[in-house]
Amino acid sequence: MKRNLQIKELFLKNFDKPVTELKFKNLYELIVCVMLSAQCTDKRVNLITPDLFKAYPDIKSLANANLASLKSYIQSCSFFNNKAQNLIKMAKAVCENFDGEIPLNEKDLKSLAGVGQKTAHVVLIEWCGANFMAVDTHVFRVSHRLNLSKAKTPEATEEDLTRIFKDNLNYLHQAMVLFGRYTCKAKKPLCKECFLNHLCTSKDKEI
């Protein structure tokens, strides 16, 4: 469909090879950041992680973490109780099942506690540049407003976007995240300055 192709081209043109706003130095830090970022802002995660990574600098130290101590580092993050438990379980599984090396394929990543499809895809997108789409709240909102998907779930929305866009999915995912975060916001979207205004027929559109 011509319109979908135009949307794809405009995303790639307006966001030049975008990357996540999460701050990390290695694969271990990336997976922890992505797990923490579920239903939490990247800004908040970036405030939490410097002290967290000083206390637990690698997967082994996280696997041996005391649960109460770990919670104290991430308590300003949403769902910190669950996330703390999952982080320790994830780290233990990496140490026991993968010789301390975080796996870089979707199936093995999804075998880890707290790592669903979206988290696995984001890790593979950011670390490997994998041709995957990941659907968070921003991507879900943007794709529905732009009528790229009518699917009810993030997984089904991901299938729609993957089928429509086919390639450059890693960049398109991140472009849609940033676009949803700063332009096509949930409340008061900045429609007047939007580069997709002429292609958008959303009922949320601010004229």
CSV table of C-alpha atoms in Angstrom, one decimal:
chain,number,residue,atom,x,y,z
A,1,MET,CA,0.0,0.0,0.0
A,2,LYS,CA,1.4,3.3,-1.1
A,3,ARG,CA,0.5,5.2,2.1
A,4,ASN,CA,2.2,2.6,4.3
A,5,LEU,CA,5.4,2.9,2.2
A,6,GLN,CA,5.3,6.7,2.6
A,7,ILE,CA,4.9,6.4,6.4
A,8,LYS,CA,7.9,4.0,6.5
A,9,GLU,CA,10.1,6.3,4.4
A,10,LEU,CA,9.2,9.4,6.4
A,11,PHE,CA,10.0,7.6,9.7
A,12,LEU,CA,13.4,6.5,8.3
A,13,LYS,CA,14.1,10.0,6.9
A,14,ASN,CA,13.1,11.9,10.1
A,15,PHE,CA,14.9,9.5,12.5
A,16,ASP,CA,18.4,8.7,11.2
A,17,LYS,CA,19.3,5.3,12.6
A,18,PRO,CA,17.8,6.0,16.1
A,19,VAL,CA,18.9,4.1,19.2
A,20,THR,CA,17.3,3.6,22.6
A,21,GLU,CA,17.5,6.4,25.2
A,22,LEU,CA,18.4,3.8,27.9
A,23,LYS,CA,22.1,4.1,29.0
A,24,PHE,CA,24.1,0.9,29.1
A,25,LYS,CA,27.8,-0.2,28.6
A,26,ASN,CA,27.4,-3.9,27.8
A,27,LEU,CA,24.9,-6.6,27.1
A,28,TYR,CA,24.3,-7.3,30.8
A,29,GLU,CA,23.5,-3.7,31.5
A,30,LEU,CA,21.2,-3.6,28.4
A,31,ILE,CA,19.0,-6.6,29.5
A,32,VAL,CA,18.7,-5.2,33.0
A,33,CYS,CA,17.7,-1.7,31.7
A,34,VAL,CA,15.1,-3.2,29.3
A,35,MET,CA,13.6,-5.3,32.0
A,36,LEU,CA,13.4,-2.3,34.3
A,37,SER,CA,11.9,-0.1,31.6
A,38,ALA,CA,8.7,-2.2,31.3
A,39,GLN,CA,5.8,0.2,32.2
A,40,CYS,CA,8.4,2.7,33.4
A,41,THR,CA,10.1,5.6,31.7
A,42,ASP,CA,13.6,5.4,30.3
A,43,LYS,CA,14.4,8.6,32.2
A,44,ARG,CA,13.6,6.9,35.5
A,45,VAL,CA,15.6,3.8,34.6
A,46,ASN,CA,18.6,5.9,33.8
A,47,LEU,CA,18.4,7.5,37.2
A,48,ILE,CA,18.3,4.2,39.0
A,49,THR,CA,21.0,2.2,37.1
A,50,PRO,CA,24.3,4.0,38.0
A,51,ASP,CA,24.0,3.0,41.6
A,52,LEU,CA,22.5,-0.4,40.7
A,53,PHE,CA,25.4,-1.3,38.4
A,54,LYS,CA,28.0,-0.2,41.0
A,55,ALA,CA,26.4,-2.6,43.5
A,56,TYR,CA,25.9,-5.4,40.9
A,57,PRO,CA,28.5,-4.9,38.1
A,58,ASP,CA,27.9,-8.2,36.3
A,59,ILE,CA,25.5,-11.1,35.9
A,60,LYS,CA,27.2,-13.2,38.7
A,61,SER,CA,26.8,-10.5,41.3
A,62,LEU,CA,23.2,-10.0,40.3
A,63,ALA,CA,22.5,-13.8,40.6
A,64,ASN,CA,23.9,-13.7,44.1
A,65,ALA,CA,22.0,-10.5,45.1
A,66,ASN,CA,20.0,-10.2,48.3
A,67,LEU,CA,16.4,-9.6,47.3
A,68,ALA,CA,15.7,-6.9,49.9
A,69,SER,CA,19.0,-5.1,49.0
A,70,LEU,CA,18.2,-5.2,45.2
A,71,LYS,CA,14.7,-3.9,45.9
A,72,SER,CA,16.2,-0.9,47.7
A,73,TYR,CA,18.0,0.1,44.5
A,74,ILE,CA,15.0,-0.1,42.2
A,75,GLN,CA,12.2,0.9,44.5
A,76,SER,CA,11.4,4.1,42.6
A,77,CYS,CA,10.7,1.9,39.5
A,78,SER,CA,7.2,0.6,38.8
A,79,PHE,CA,6.5,-3.0,39.9
A,80,PHE,CA,9.9,-3.1,41.6
A,81,ASN,CA,8.9,-6.1,43.8
A,82,ASN,CA,8.3,-8.3,40.7
A,83,LYS,CA,11.2,-6.9,38.8
A,84,ALA,CA,13.7,-7.5,41.6
A,85,GLN,CA,12.6,-11.2,41.8
A,86,ASN,CA,12.8,-11.6,38.0
A,87,LEU,CA,16.2,-9.9,37.8
A,88,ILE,CA,17.7,-12.4,40.2
A,89,LYS,CA,16.0,-15.4,38.6
A,90,MET,CA,17.1,-14.2,35.1
A,91,ALA,CA,20.7,-13.8,36.3
A,92,LYS,CA,20.7,-17.2,38.0
A,93,ALA,CA,19.3,-18.9,34.8
A,94,VAL,CA,22.0,-17.2,32.7
A,95,CYS,CA,24.7,-18.5,35.1
A,96,GLU,CA,23.3,-22.0,35.3
A,97,ASN,CA,22.0,-22.6,31.8
A,98,PHE,CA,24.2,-20.4,29.6
A,99,ASP,CA,27.6,-20.4,31.4
A,100,GLY,CA,27.1,-16.8,32.5
A,101,GLU,CA,26.7,-15.6,28.9
A,102,ILE,CA,23.4,-13.8,28.0
A,103,PRO,CA,22.0,-15.7,25.0
A,104,LEU,CA,21.4,-13.8,21.8
A,105,ASN,CA,18.5,-15.6,20.3
A,106,GLU,CA,14.8,-15.1,20.8
A,107,LYS,CA,14.0,-18.6,22.2
A,108,ASP,CA,16.7,-18.7,24.8
A,109,LEU,CA,16.1,-15.0,25.9
A,110,LYS,CA,12.4,-15.8,26.3
A,111,SER,CA,13.3,-18.7,28.6
A,112,LEU,CA,14.6,-16.2,31.2
A,113,ALA,CA,12.3,-14.9,34.0
A,114,GLY,CA,10.8,-11.5,33.2
A,115,VAL,CA,11.8,-11.6,29.5
A,116,GLY,CA,8.9,-11.7,27.2
A,117,GLN,CA,8.8,-11.2,23.5
A,118,LYS,CA,9.0,-7.4,23.6
A,119,THR,CA,12.0,-7.4,26.0
A,120,ALA,CA,13.8,-10.1,23.9
A,121,HIS,CA,13.2,-8.2,20.7
A,122,VAL,CA,14.4,-4.9,22.2
A,123,VAL,CA,17.7,-6.6,23.4
A,124,LEU,CA,18.3,-8.1,20.0
A,125,ILE,CA,17.4,-4.8,18.2
A,126,GLU,CA,19.8,-2.7,20.3
A,127,TRP,CA,22.6,-5.2,20.7
A,128,CYS,CA,22.6,-7.0,17.3
A,129,GLY,CA,20.6,-4.6,15.1
A,130,ALA,CA,18.2,-7.5,14.5
A,131,ASN,CA,15.4,-7.1,12.0
A,132,PHE,CA,12.7,-7.2,14.7
A,133,MET,CA,9.8,-5.1,15.7
A,134,ALA,CA,8.9,-4.6,19.4
A,135,VAL,CA,5.6,-3.0,20.5
A,136,ASP,CA,5.5,-0.9,23.6
A,137,THR,CA,2.8,1.5,24.6
A,138,HIS,CA,4.2,4.2,22.3
A,139,VAL,CA,4.5,1.9,19.2
A,140,PHE,CA,1.0,0.5,20.0
A,141,ARG,CA,-0.6,3.9,20.1
A,142,VAL,CA,1.2,5.3,17.0
A,143,SER,CA,0.5,2.2,14.9
A,144,HIS,CA,-3.2,2.4,15.7
A,145,ARG,CA,-3.5,6.2,15.2
A,146,LEU,CA,-1.8,5.8,11.8
A,147,ASN,CA,-4.2,2.9,11.0
A,148,LEU,CA,-1.3,0.5,10.4
A,149,SER,CA,-2.9,-2.0,12.8
A,150,LYS,CA,-6.3,-2.6,14.4
A,151,ALA,CA,-5.0,-5.5,16.5
A,152,LYS,CA,-6.0,-5.7,20.1
A,153,THR,CA,-2.7,-7.0,21.5
A,154,PRO,CA,0.9,-5.9,21.2
A,155,GLU,CA,1.9,-9.3,19.7
A,156,ALA,CA,-0.7,-9.1,17.0
A,157,THR,CA,0.2,-5.4,16.3
A,158,GLU,CA,3.9,-6.5,16.0
A,159,GLU,CA,2.8,-9.1,13.4
A,160,ASP,CA,1.0,-6.4,11.4
A,161,LEU,CA,3.9,-4.0,11.5
A,162,THR,CA,6.4,-6.7,10.5
A,163,ARG,CA,4.3,-7.7,7.6
A,164,ILE,CA,3.8,-4.1,6.4
A,165,PHE,CA,7.3,-2.8,6.9
A,166,LYS,CA,9.4,-6.0,6.2
A,167,ASP,CA,12.9,-4.5,6.7
A,168,ASN,CA,14.6,-1.8,8.7
A,169,LEU,CA,12.4,-2.9,11.6
A,170,ASN,CA,15.0,-2.2,14.2
A,171,TYR,CA,15.2,1.5,13.2
A,172,LEU,CA,11.4,1.7,12.6
A,173,HIS,CA,10.8,0.4,16.1
A,174,GLN,CA,13.0,3.0,17.7
A,175,ALA,CA,11.6,5.8,15.5
A,176,MET,CA,8.1,4.9,16.5
A,177,VAL,CA,9.1,4.9,20.2
A,178,LEU,CA,10.6,8.3,20.0
A,179,PHE,CA,7.8,9.6,17.8
A,180,GLY,CA,5.2,8.4,20.3
A,181,ARG,CA,7.2,9.8,23.2
A,182,TYR,CA,7.8,13.3,21.9
A,183,THR,CA,5.3,14.0,19.1
A,184,CYS,CA,2.4,11.6,18.9
A,185,LYS,CA,1.9,11.8,22.7
A,186,ALA,CA,-1.0,10.1,24.5
A,187,LYS,CA,-2.3,13.5,25.7
A,188,LYS,CA,-2.0,16.6,23.6
A,189,PRO,CA,-0.2,15.2,20.5
A,190,LEU,CA,1.9,17.8,18.6
A,191,CYS,CA,-0.1,17.4,15.4
A,192,LYS,CA,0.8,20.8,14.0
A,193,GLU,CA,4.5,20.0,13.9
A,194,CYS,CA,4.1,16.3,12.9
A,195,PHE,CA,5.7,15.2,9.6
A,196,LEU,CA,3.0,12.6,9.2
A,197,ASN,CA,0.1,15.0,9.7
A,198,HIS,CA,-1.0,14.8,6.0
A,199,LEU,CA,-1.2,11.0,6.2
A,200,CYS,CA,-3.0,10.8,9.6
A,201,THR,CA,-6.8,10.4,10.0
A,202,SER,CA,-6.8,9.6,13.7
A,203,LYS,CA,-9.8,10.7,15.8
A,204,ASP,CA,-7.2,12.0,18.3
A,205,LYS,CA,-5.8,14.4,15.8
A,206,GLU,CA,-5.6,18.0,17.0
A,207,ILE,CA,-6.6,20.3,14.2
